[in-house]
JSON list of C-alpha atoms and ligand atoms in Angstrom, two decimals:
[
{"chain": "A", "resi": 1, "resn": "MET", "atom": "CA", "xyz": [1.94, -10.77, 6.35]},
{"chain": "A", "resi": 2, "resn": "ASN", "atom": "CA", "xyz": [-1.31, -12.47, 5.02]},
{"chain": "A", "resi": 3, "resn": "LEU", "atom": "CA", "xyz": [-1.12, -15.75, 4.64]},
{"chain": "A", "resi": 4, "resn": "LEU", "atom": "CA", "xyz": [-3.62, -17.69, 2.33]},
{"chain": "A", "resi": 5, "resn": "LEU", "atom": "CA", "xyz": [-3.84, -21.53, 3.60]},
{"chain": "A", "resi": 6, "resn": "VAL", "atom": "CA", "xyz": [-6.27, -23.84, 1.04]},
{"chain": "A", "resi": 7, "resn": "GLU", "atom": "CA", "xyz": [-5.75, -27.03, 2.96]},
{"chain": "A", "resi": 8, "resn": "ASP", "atom": "CA", "xyz": [-9.40, -29.36, 3.17]},
{"chain": "A", "resi": 9, "resn": "ASP", "atom": "CA", "xyz": [-8.21, -31.68, 5.88]},
{"chain": "A", "resi": 10, "resn": "PRO", "atom": "CA", "xyz": [-9.30, -29.72, 9.68]},
{"chain": "A", "resi": 11, "resn": "MET", "atom": "CA", "xyz": [-6.53, -31.56, 11.89]},
{"chain": "A", "resi": 12, "resn": "LEU", "atom": "CA", "xyz": [-3.65, -30.18, 9.39]},
{"chain": "A", "resi": 13, "resn": "ALA", "atom": "CA", "xyz": [-4.78, -26.67, 8.03]},
{"chain": "A", "resi": 14, "resn": "ARG", "atom": "CA", "xyz": [-4.96, -26.25, 12.21]},
{"chain": "A", "resi": 15, "resn": "GLY", "atom": "CA", "xyz": [-1.67, -27.34, 13.38]},
{"chain": "A", "resi": 16, "resn": "ILE", "atom": "CA", "xyz": [-0.01, -24.95, 10.31]},
{"chain": "A", "resi": 17, "resn": "ALA", "atom": "CA", "xyz": [-1.81, -21.79, 11.44]},
{"chain": "A", "resi": 18, "resn": "VAL", "atom": "CA", "xyz": [-1.02, -22.25, 14.31]},
{"chain": "A", "resi": 19, "resn": "ALA", "atom": "CA", "xyz": [2.74, -22.41, 14.06]},
{"chain": "A", "resi": 20, "resn": "LEU", "atom": "CA", "xyz": [2.13, -19.98, 11.94]},
{"chain": "A", "resi": 21, "resn": "SER", "atom": "CA", "xyz": [0.62, -17.40, 14.22]},
{"chain": "A", "resi": 22, "resn": "LYS", "atom": "CA", "xyz": [2.89, -18.21, 16.30]},
{"chain": "A", "resi": 23, "resn": "SER", "atom": "CA", "xyz": [5.86, -16.83, 13.68]},
{"chain": "A", "resi": 24, "resn": "GLY", "atom": "CA", "xyz": [3.56, -13.58, 13.20]},
{"chain": "A", "resi": 25, "resn": "TYR", "atom": "CA", "xyz": [1.44, -14.52, 9.50]},
{"chain": "A", "resi": 26, "resn": "VAL", "atom": "CA", "xyz": [-2.14, -12.99, 9.69]},
{"chain": "A", "resi": 27, "resn": "VAL", "atom": "CA", "xyz": [-3.10, -16.76, 8.41]},
{"chain": "A", "resi": 28, "resn": "THR", "atom": "CA", "xyz": [-6.84, -17.55, 6.49]},
{"chain": "A", "resi": 29, "resn": "ILE", "atom": "CA", "xyz": [-7.97, -21.19, 5.87]},
{"chain": "A", "resi": 30, "resn": "ALA", "atom": "CA", "xyz": [-9.81, -21.97, 2.90]},
{"chain": "A", "resi": 31, "resn": "ALA", "atom": "CA", "xyz": [-11.44, -25.37, 2.84]},
{"chain": "A", "resi": 32, "resn": "THR", "atom": "CA", "xyz": [-12.49, -25.71, -1.14]},
{"chain": "A", "resi": 33, "resn": "ALA", "atom": "CA", "xyz": [-11.19, -24.26, -3.70]},
{"chain": "A", "resi": 34, "resn": "GLY", "atom": "CA", "xyz": [-13.91, -21.81, -4.32]},
{"chain": "A", "resi": 35, "resn": "ASP", "atom": "CA", "xyz": [-13.66, -20.39, -0.99]},
{"chain": "A", "resi": 36, "resn": "ALA", "atom": "CA", "xyz": [-10.33, -19.97, -1.18]},
{"chain": "A", "resi": 37, "resn": "LEU", "atom": "CA", "xyz": [-11.43, -17.91, -4.99]},
{"chain": "A", "resi": 38, "resn": "CYS", "atom": "CA", "xyz": [-13.70, -16.22, -3.20]},
{"chain": "A", "resi": 39, "resn": "MET", "atom": "CA", "xyz": [-11.07, -15.13, -0.42]},
{"chain": "A", "resi": 40, "resn": "ALA", "atom": "CA", "xyz": [-8.49, -14.35, -2.89]},
{"chain": "A", "resi": 41, "resn": "ARG", "atom": "CA", "xyz": [-10.59, -11.70, -4.50]},
{"chain": "A", "resi": 42, "resn": "SER", "atom": "CA", "xyz": [-11.71, -9.93, -1.09]},
{"chain": "A", "resi": 43, "resn": "ASN", "atom": "CA", "xyz": [-8.03, -9.65, 0.81]},
{"chain": "A", "resi": 44, "resn": "SER", "atom": "CA", "xyz": [-5.20, -9.05, -0.16]},
{"chain": "A", "resi": 45, "resn": "PHE", "atom": "CA", "xyz": [-2.49, -11.82, 0.38]},
{"chain": "A", "resi": 46, "resn": "ASN", "atom": "CA", "xyz": [1.47, -11.66, 0.34]},
{"chain": "A", "resi": 47, "resn": "ILE", "atom": "CA", "xyz": [1.71, -15.71, 0.19]},
{"chain": "A", "resi": 48, "resn": "GLY", "atom": "CA", "xyz": [-0.19, -18.86, -0.58]},
{"chain": "A", "resi": 49, "resn": "ILE", "atom": "CA", "xyz": [0.22, -22.47, 1.12]},
{"chain": "A", "resi": 50, "resn": "LEU", "atom": "CA", "xyz": [-1.33, -24.57, -2.08]},
{"chain": "A", "resi": 51, "resn": "ASP", "atom": "CA", "xyz": [-3.30, -28.27, -1.47]},
{"chain": "A", "resi": 52, "resn": "LEU", "atom": "CA", "xyz": [-3.43, -29.97, -4.89]},
{"chain": "A", "resi": 53, "resn": "GLY", "atom": "CA", "xyz": [-6.74, -32.56, -3.58]},
{"chain": "A", "resi": 54, "resn": "LEU", "atom": "CA", "xyz": [-9.62, -30.36, -2.83]},
{"chain": "A", "resi": 55, "resn": "PRO", "atom": "CA", "xyz": [-13.10, -31.71, -2.10]},
{"chain": "A", "resi": 56, "resn": "ASP", "atom": "CA", "xyz": [-14.61, -29.46, -4.89]},
{"chain": "A", "resi": 57, "resn": "ARG", "atom": "CA", "xyz": [-12.14, -29.30, -7.67]},
{"chain": "A", "resi": 58, "resn": "ASP", "atom": "CA", "xyz": [-8.01, -30.16, -7.90]},
{"chain": "A", "resi": 59, "resn": "GLY", "atom": "CA", "xyz": [-5.57, -27.20, -6.67]},
{"chain": "A", "resi": 60, "resn": "MET", "atom": "CA", "xyz": [-4.04, -27.10, -10.01]},
{"chain": "A", "resi": 61, "resn": "ASP", "atom": "CA", "xyz": [-7.44, -26.44, -11.97]},
{"chain": "A", "resi": 62, "resn": "LEU", "atom": "CA", "xyz": [-7.52, -24.08, -8.93]},
{"chain": "A", "resi": 63, "resn": "LEU", "atom": "CA", "xyz": [-4.37, -22.31, -9.28]},
{"chain": "A", "resi": 64, "resn": "GLY", "atom": "CA", "xyz": [-4.33, -21.52, -13.06]},
{"chain": "A", "resi": 65, "resn": "ASP", "atom": "CA", "xyz": [-7.45, -19.45, -12.17]},
{"chain": "A", "resi": 66, "resn": "LEU", "atom": "CA", "xyz": [-5.95, -18.00, -9.03]},
{"chain": "A", "resi": 67, "resn": "ARG", "atom": "CA", "xyz": [-2.39, -16.68, -11.52]},
{"chain": "A", "resi": 68, "resn": "ALA", "atom": "CA", "xyz": [-5.60, -15.90, -14.10]},
{"chain": "A", "resi": 69, "resn": "ALA", "atom": "CA", "xyz": [-6.95, -13.92, -11.70]},
{"chain": "A", "resi": 70, "resn": "GLY", "atom": "CA", "xyz": [-4.18, -11.34, -11.06]},
{"chain": "A", "resi": 71, "resn": "ALA", "atom": "CA", "xyz": [-3.04, -12.96, -8.13]},
{"chain": "A", "resi": 72, "resn": "THR", "atom": "CA", "xyz": [0.07, -12.52, -7.67]},
{"chain": "A", "resi": 73, "resn": "PHE", "atom": "CA", "xyz": [1.73, -13.87, -4.86]},
{"chain": "A", "resi": 74, "resn": "PRO", "atom": "CA", "xyz": [4.06, -16.49, -4.65]},
{"chain": "A", "resi": 75, "resn": "ILE", "atom": "CA", "xyz": [1.70, -20.08, -3.73]},
{"chain": "A", "resi": 76, "resn": "LEU", "atom": "CA", "xyz": [3.88, -22.90, -2.28]},
{"chain": "A", "resi": 77, "resn": "ILE", "atom": "CA", "xyz": [2.25, -26.06, -3.71]},
{"chain": "A", "resi": 78, "resn": "LEU", "atom": "CA", "xyz": [1.70, -28.92, 0.36]},
{"chain": "A", "resi": 79, "resn": "SER", "atom": "CA", "xyz": [1.01, -32.08, -2.08]},
{"chain": "A", "resi": 80, "resn": "ALA", "atom": "CA", "xyz": [0.85, -35.40, -0.95]},
{"chain": "A", "resi": 81, "resn": "ARG", "atom": "CA", "xyz": [1.33, -35.96, -5.09]},
{"chain": "A", "resi": 82, "resn": "ALA", "atom": "CA", "xyz": [5.23, -36.59, -5.14]},
{"chain": "A", "resi": 83, "resn": "GLY", "atom": "CA", "xyz": [5.22, -37.80, -8.59]},
{"chain": "A", "resi": 84, "resn": "LEU", "atom": "CA", "xyz": [8.12, -36.10, -10.76]},
{"chain": "A", "resi": 85, "resn": "ASN", "atom": "CA", "xyz": [4.62, -34.89, -13.28]},
{"chain": "A", "resi": 86, "resn": "ASP", "atom": "CA", "xyz": [3.07, -33.16, -10.44]},
{"chain": "A", "resi": 87, "resn": "ARG", "atom": "CA", "xyz": [6.19, -31.03, -9.31]},
{"chain": "A", "resi": 88, "resn": "ILE", "atom": "CA", "xyz": [6.97, -29.91, -12.69]},
{"chain": "A", "resi": 89, "resn": "ARG", "atom": "CA", "xyz": [3.48, -29.17, -13.46]},
{"chain": "A", "resi": 90, "resn": "GLY", "atom": "CA", "xyz": [2.24, -26.65, -9.98]},
{"chain": "A", "resi": 91, "resn": "LEU", "atom": "CA", "xyz": [5.82, -25.01, -11.33]},
{"chain": "A", "resi": 92, "resn": "ASP", "atom": "CA", "xyz": [4.37, -24.45, -14.63]},
{"chain": "A", "resi": 93, "resn": "THR", "atom": "CA", "xyz": [0.92, -23.45, -13.90]},
{"chain": "A", "resi": 94, "resn": "GLY", "atom": "CA", "xyz": [2.45, -20.96, -11.68]},
{"chain": "A", "resi": 95, "resn": "ALA", "atom": "CA", "xyz": [3.70, -22.05, -8.16]},
{"chain": "A", "resi": 96, "resn": "ASP", "atom": "CA", "xyz": [6.59, -20.82, -6.79]},
{"chain": "A", "resi": 97, "resn": "ASP", "atom": "CA", "xyz": [7.53, -23.70, -4.55]},
{"chain": "A", "resi": 98, "resn": "TYR", "atom": "CA", "xyz": [6.54, -27.52, -4.62]},
{"chain": "A", "resi": 99, "resn": "LEU", "atom": "CA", "xyz": [6.51, -29.56, -1.54]},
{"chain": "A", "resi": 100, "resn": "VAL", "atom": "CA", "xyz": [5.81, -32.74, -1.00]},
{"chain": "A", "resi": 101, "resn": "LYS", "atom": "CA", "xyz": [4.17, -34.33, 2.22]},
{"chain": "A", "resi": 102, "resn": "PRO", "atom": "CA", "xyz": [4.90, -35.56, 5.02]},
{"chain": "A", "resi": 103, "resn": "PHE", "atom": "CA", "xyz": [7.10, -32.59, 5.07]},
{"chain": "A", "resi": 104, "resn": "ALA", "atom": "CA", "xyz": [8.58, -30.92, 8.48]},
{"chain": "A", "resi": 105, "resn": "LEU", "atom": "CA", "xyz": [7.61, -27.20, 9.38]},
{"chain": "A", "resi": 106, "resn": "ALA", "atom": "CA", "xyz": [10.88, -26.08, 9.41]},
{"chain": "A", "resi": 107, "resn": "GLU", "atom": "CA", "xyz": [11.42, -26.43, 6.30]},
{"chain": "A", "resi": 108, "resn": "LEU", "atom": "CA", "xyz": [7.66, -24.91, 5.27]},
{"chain": "A", "resi": 109, "resn": "GLU", "atom": "CA", "xyz": [8.78, -21.73, 6.84]},
{"chain": "A", "resi": 110, "resn": "ALA", "atom": "CA", "xyz": [12.19, -21.56, 5.46]},
{"chain": "A", "resi": 111, "resn": "ARG", "atom": "CA", "xyz": [10.69, -21.96, 2.31]},
{"chain": "A", "resi": 112, "resn": "LEU", "atom": "CA", "xyz": [7.96, -19.39, 2.43]},
{"chain": "A", "resi": 113, "resn": "ARG", "atom": "CA", "xyz": [10.68, -16.82, 4.00]},
{"chain": "A", "resi": 114, "resn": "ALA", "atom": "CA", "xyz": [12.31, -17.66, 0.81]},
{"chain": "A", "resi": 115, "resn": "LEU", "atom": "CA", "xyz": [9.78, -16.68, -1.30]},
{"chain": "A", "resi": 116, "resn": "LEU", "atom": "CA", "xyz": [9.08, -14.12, 0.60]},
{"chain": "A", "resi": 117, "resn": "ARG", "atom": "CA", "xyz": [12.52, -12.54, 0.09]},
{"chain": "A", "resi": 118, "resn": "ARG", "atom": "CA", "xyz": [12.72, -13.66, -3.89]},
{"chain": "A", "resi": 119, "resn": "GLN", "atom": "CA", "xyz": [8.96, -11.75, -3.42]},
{"chain": "A", "resi": 120, "resn": "GLU", "atom": "CA", "xyz": [10.76, -8.75, -2.29]},
{"chain": "A", "resi": 121, "resn": "ASP", "atom": "CA", "xyz": [14.09, -7.80, -4.78]},
{"chain": "A", "resi": 122, "resn": "ASP", "atom": "CA", "xyz": [11.27, -8.55, -7.25]},
{"chain": "A", "resi": 123, "resn": "SER", "atom": "CA", "xyz": [9.36, -5.38, -6.20]},
{"chain": "A", "resi": 124, "resn": "VAL", "atom": "CA", "xyz": [9.56, -2.67, -8.72]},
{"chain": "A", "resi": 125, "resn": "TRP", "atom": "CA", "xyz": [8.23, 0.71, -7.50]},
{"chain": "A", "resi": 126, "resn": "ARG", "atom": "CA", "xyz": [6.05, 2.15, -10.56]},
{"chain": "A", "resi": 127, "resn": "ARG", "atom": "CA", "xyz": [5.94, 5.93, -9.75]},
{"chain": "A", "resi": 128, "resn": "LEU", "atom": "CA", "xyz": [3.55, 9.21, -11.80]},
{"chain": "A", "resi": 129, "resn": "GLY", "atom": "CA", "xyz": [2.95, 12.30, -10.37]},
{"chain": "A", "resi": 130, "resn": "ARG", "atom": "CA", "xyz": [3.80, 11.90, -6.51]},
{"chain": "A", "resi": 131, "resn": "LEU", "atom": "CA", "xyz": [2.41, 8.68, -6.42]},
{"chain": "A", "resi": 132, "resn": "GLN", "atom": "CA", "xyz": [4.08, 5.36, -6.19]},
{"chain": "A", "resi": 133, "resn": "PHE", "atom": "CA", "xyz": [3.07, 1.70, -6.15]},
{"chain": "A", "resi": 134, "resn": "ASP", "atom": "CA", "xyz": [4.47, -1.58, -5.86]},
{"chain": "A", "resi": 135, "resn": "SER", "atom": "CA", "xyz": [2.27, -4.23, -6.81]},
{"chain": "A", "resi": 136, "resn": "ALA", "atom": "CA", "xyz": [4.48, -7.21, -5.66]},
{"chain": "A", "resi": 137, "resn": "GLY", "atom": "CA", "xyz": [3.61, -5.93, -2.67]},
{"chain": "A", "resi": 138, "resn": "LYS", "atom": "CA", "xyz": [-0.04, -3.56, -3.22]},
{"chain": "A", "resi": 139, "resn": "ARG", "atom": "CA", "xyz": [1.09, -1.34, -1.03]},
{"chain": "A", "resi": 140, "resn": "ALA", "atom": "CA", "xyz": [0.54, 2.90, -3.33]},
{"chain": "A", "resi": 141, "resn": "LEU", "atom": "CA", "xyz": [2.41, 6.28, -1.05]},
{"chain": "A", "resi": 142, "resn": "VAL", "atom": "CA", "xyz": [1.70, 9.55, -1.33]},
{"chain": "A", "resi": 143, "resn": "ASP", "atom": "CA", "xyz": [4.54, 11.16, -0.60]},
{"chain": "A", "resi": 144, "resn": "ASP", "atom": "CA", "xyz": [5.71, 8.50, 1.43]},
{"chain": "A", "resi": 145, "resn": "SER", "atom": "CA", "xyz": [2.02, 7.85, 3.33]},
{"chain": "A", "resi": 146, "resn": "GLU", "atom": "CA", "xyz": [0.38, 4.75, 3.04]},
{"chain": "A", "resi": 147, "resn": "VAL", "atom": "CA", "xyz": [-3.17, 5.15, 0.89]},
{"chain": "A", "resi": 148, "resn": "GLU", "atom": "CA", "xyz": [-4.73, 1.73, 1.84]},
{"chain": "A", "resi": 149, "resn": "LEU", "atom": "CA", "xyz": [-6.40, 0.16, -1.98]},
{"chain": "A", "resi": 150, "resn": "THR", "atom": "CA", "xyz": [-8.36, -2.92, -1.12]},
{"chain": "A", "resi": 151, "resn": "SER", "atom": "CA", "xyz": [-6.70, -5.45, -4.13]},
{"chain": "A", "resi": 152, "resn": "ARG", "atom": "CA", "xyz": [-9.41, -4.80, -6.81]},
{"chain": "A", "resi": 153, "resn": "GLU", "atom": "CA", "xyz": [-8.03, -1.13, -6.79]},
{"chain": "A", "resi": 154, "resn": "CYS", "atom": "CA", "xyz": [-4.62, -2.42, -7.21]},
{"chain": "A", "resi": 155, "resn": "ILE", "atom": "CA", "xyz": [-5.70, -4.29, -10.15]},
{"chain": "A", "resi": 156, "resn": "VAL", "atom": "CA", "xyz": [-6.53, -1.65, -12.00]},
{"chain": "A", "resi": 157, "resn": "LEU", "atom": "CA", "xyz": [-4.01, 0.96, -11.07]},
{"chain": "A", "resi": 158, "resn": "ASP", "atom": "CA", "xyz": [-1.39, -1.56, -11.69]},
{"chain": "A", "resi": 159, "resn": "MET", "atom": "CA", "xyz": [-2.57, -2.88, -14.91]},
{"chain": "A", "resi": 160, "resn": "LEU", "atom": "CA", "xyz": [-3.00, 1.48, -15.95]},
{"chain": "A", "resi": 161, "resn": "LEU", "atom": "CA", "xyz": [0.32, 2.54, -14.23]},
{"chain": "A", "resi": 162, "resn": "ARG", "atom": "CA", "xyz": [1.64, -0.25, -16.68]},
{"chain": "A", "resi": 163, "resn": "ASN", "atom": "CA", "xyz": [0.34, 1.31, -19.65]},
{"chain": "A", "resi": 164, "resn": "ALA", "atom": "CA", "xyz": [1.06, 4.75, -18.36]},
{"chain": "A", "resi": 165, "resn": "GLY", "atom": "CA", "xyz": [0.29, 7.19, -20.71]},
{"chain": "A", "resi": 166, "resn": "LYS", "atom": "CA", "xyz": [-1.67, 5.33, -22.64]},
{"chain": "A", "resi": 167, "resn": "VAL", "atom": "CA", "xyz": [-5.64, 3.78, -23.04]},
{"chain": "A", "resi": 168, "resn": "VAL", "atom": "CA", "xyz": [-6.56, 0.65, -21.21]},
{"chain": "A", "resi": 169, "resn": "SER", "atom": "CA", "xyz": [-10.25, -0.61, -22.87]},
{"chain": "A", "resi": 170, "resn": "LYS", "atom": "CA", "xyz": [-12.82, -1.15, -20.25]},
{"chain": "A", "resi": 171, "resn": "GLN", "atom": "CA", "xyz": [-12.94, -4.30, -21.49]},
{"chain": "A", "resi": 172, "resn": "LYS", "atom": "CA", "xyz": [-10.17, -5.64, -20.59]},
{"chain": "A", "resi": 173, "resn": "LEU", "atom": "CA", "xyz": [-9.98, -4.37, -16.56]},
{"chain": "A", "resi": 174, "resn": "PHE", "atom": "CA", "xyz": [-13.29, -5.56, -16.01]},
{"chain": "A", "resi": 175, "resn": "ASP", "atom": "CA", "xyz": [-12.34, -9.25, -17.07]},
{"chain": "A", "resi": 176, "resn": "THR", "atom": "CA", "xyz": [-9.44, -9.10, -15.22]},
{"chain": "A", "resi": 177, "resn": "VAL", "atom": "CA", "xyz": [-11.02, -7.32, -11.43]},
{"chain": "A", "resi": 178, "resn": "PHE", "atom": "CA", "xyz": [-13.87, -9.36, -12.57]},
{"chain": "A", "resi": 179, "resn": "THR", "atom": "CA", "xyz": [-13.16, -12.50, -14.06]},
{"chain": "A", "resi": 180, "resn": "PHE", "atom": "CA", "xyz": [-14.94, -15.00, -11.48]},
{"chain": "A", "resi": 181, "resn": "GLU", "atom": "CA", "xyz": [-18.38, -12.94, -11.63]},
{"chain": "A", "resi": 182, "resn": "SER", "atom": "CA", "xyz": [-20.15, -14.03, -13.84]},
{"chain": "A", "resi": 183, "resn": "ASP", "atom": "CA", "xyz": [-23.12, -11.36, -12.17]},
{"chain": "A", "resi": 184, "resn": "ALA", "atom": "CA", "xyz": [-20.76, -8.00, -11.57]},
{"chain": "A", "resi": 185, "resn": "ALA", "atom": "CA", "xyz": [-22.78, -5.20, -12.05]},
{"chain": "A", "resi": 186, "resn": "PRO", "atom": "CA", "xyz": [-21.69, -3.28, -15.97]},
{"chain": "A", "resi": 187, "resn": "ASN", "atom": "CA", "xyz": [-20.70, -0.88, -13.57]},
{"chain": "A", "resi": 188, "resn": "ALA", "atom": "CA", "xyz": [-19.25, -1.99, -11.28]},
{"chain": "A", "resi": 189, "resn": "LEU", "atom": "CA", "xyz": [-15.54, -1.78, -13.08]},
{"chain": "A", "resi": 190, "resn": "GLU", "atom": "CA", "xyz": [-16.60, 2.52, -12.87]},
{"chain": "A", "resi": 191, "resn": "VAL", "atom": "CA", "xyz": [-17.05, 2.59, -9.51]},
{"chain": "A", "resi": 192, "resn": "GLN", "atom": "CA", "xyz": [-13.78, 0.67, -8.84]},
{"chain": "A", "resi": 193, "resn": "VAL", "atom": "CA", "xyz": [-12.71, 3.95, -10.18]},
{"chain": "A", "resi": 194, "resn": "SER", "atom": "CA", "xyz": [-14.62, 6.24, -9.28]},
{"chain": "A", "resi": 195, "resn": "ARG", "atom": "CA", "xyz": [-13.05, 5.32, -5.54]},
{"chain": "A", "resi": 196, "resn": "LEU", "atom": "CA", "xyz": [-9.86, 4.97, -6.84]},
{"chain": "A", "resi": 197, "resn": "ARG", "atom": "CA", "xyz": [-10.01, 8.97, -8.13]},
{"chain": "A", "resi": 198, "resn": "GLN", "atom": "CA", "xyz": [-11.11, 9.00, -4.41]},
{"chain": "A", "resi": 199, "resn": "LYS", "atom": "CA", "xyz": [-7.83, 7.49, -2.56]},
{"chain": "A", "resi": 200, "resn": "LEU", "atom": "CA", "xyz": [-5.56, 9.44, -5.00]},
{"chain": "A", "resi": 201, "resn": "LYS", "atom": "CA", "xyz": [-7.24, 12.56, -5.55]},
{"chain": "A", "resi": 202, "resn": "ALA", "atom": "CA", "xyz": [-3.91, 14.11, -3.45]},
{"chain": "A", "resi": 203, "resn": "ALA", "atom": "CA", "xyz": [-1.89, 12.04, -5.79]},
{"chain": "A", "resi": 204, "resn": "GLY", "atom": "CA", "xyz": [-0.79, 14.07, -8.79]},
{"chain": "A", "resi": 205, "resn": "VAL", "atom": "CA", "xyz": [-2.45, 11.75, -11.33]},
{"chain": "A", "resi": 206, "resn": "THR", "atom": "CA", "xyz": [-5.46, 11.34, -13.31]},
{"chain": "A", "resi": 207, "resn": "ILE", "atom": "CA", "xyz": [-8.10, 8.55, -14.57]},
{"chain": "A", "resi": 208, "resn": "ARG", "atom": "CA", "xyz": [-8.95, 10.13, -17.13]},
{"chain": "A", "resi": 209, "resn": "ALA", "atom": "CA", "xyz": [-12.47, 7.92, -18.59]},
{"chain": "A", "resi": 210, "resn": "LEU", "atom": "CA", "xyz": [-11.94, 8.21, -22.79]},
{"chain": "A", "resi": 211, "resn": "ARG", "atom": "CA", "xyz": [-15.90, 7.38, -23.99]},
{"chain": "A", "resi": 212, "resn": "GLY", "atom": "CA", "xyz": [-15.94, 4.03, -25.93]},
{"chain": "A", "resi": 213, "resn": "LEU", "atom": "CA", "xyz": [-12.55, 3.75, -25.02]},
{"chain": "A", "resi": 214, "resn": "GLY", "atom": "CA", "xyz": [-10.93, 3.62, -22.06]},
{"chain": "A", "resi": 215, "resn": "TYR", "atom": "CA", "xyz": [-9.30, 4.80, -18.50]},
{"chain": "A", "resi": 216, "resn": "ARG", "atom": "CA", "xyz": [-6.09, 6.49, -19.42]},
{"chain": "A", "resi": 217, "resn": "ILE", "atom": "CA", "xyz": [-3.61, 7.15, -16.23]},
{"chain": "A", "resi": 218, "resn": "GLU", "atom": "CA", "xyz": [-1.29, 10.19, -16.37]},
{"chain": "A", "resi": 219, "resn": "SER", "atom": "CA", "xyz": [0.34, 12.34, -14.26]},
{"chain": "A", "resi": 220, "resn": "GLY", "atom": "CA", "xyz": [-1.38, 15.72, -13.09]},
{"chain": "A", "resi": 221, "resn": "ASN", "atom": "CA", "xyz": [-4.70, 16.98, -11.31]},
{"chain": "A", "resi": 222, "resn": "GLU", "atom": "CA", "xyz": [-7.26, 17.79, -13.88]},
{"chain": "A", "resi": 223, "resn": "ILE", "atom": "CA", "xyz": [-11.29, 17.12, -13.60]},
{"chain": "A", "resi": 224, "resn": "SER", "atom": "CA", "xyz": [-11.59, 13.77, -15.33]},
{"chain": "A", "resi": 225, "resn": "PRO", "atom": "CA", "xyz": [-14.14, 13.96, -17.69]},
{"chain": "B", "resi": 1, "resn": "LIG", "atom": "CA1", "xyz": [-6.76, -32.51, 0.40]}
]
């Protein structure tokens, strides 16, 4: 289980990380909102813990940005802010649970387990050709063997599969995949799509480029223009 821990207090972060590592989590610590966004873009997380008082930005804003960027993993807010309004706002902004500091480690772990169980129940496998994809768990299978995808490739594939047989505009895909990268190269999306095509060669699906319109995923192994 890959866990993103956003916490700027080094002692607390280390304490949580050590305890969770013993329970089998692979913990990545981000001490700032900037780091957290960066890590969420380049890694595939199963779950996250989010402190609200961060040095560079408020955790609430970070949460909104993570969700807008397509981060779908469950996030638990762990904060000293105990007010009802804070808790409501956190959940409304896209958090899945809220635990107030000080807290008991055993309760944190129990809540994480509950969130992961709920996510498993929610996961929907989409199928096309010989490809199966679970967007919640970010897993792709071709004939039951796992295909390793990056988090960006997962976002592209998820959007295409949700709209299988229909065209998804390049702009929409680009904005979703590169939300926070004003410096992303114009052909960055094409690069992602072409990697995805390579990885899905055996899947019996085609990602077709429609000039001026966008991309469409369909079953069948035709050569894409
Ligand atoms: Ca803090």
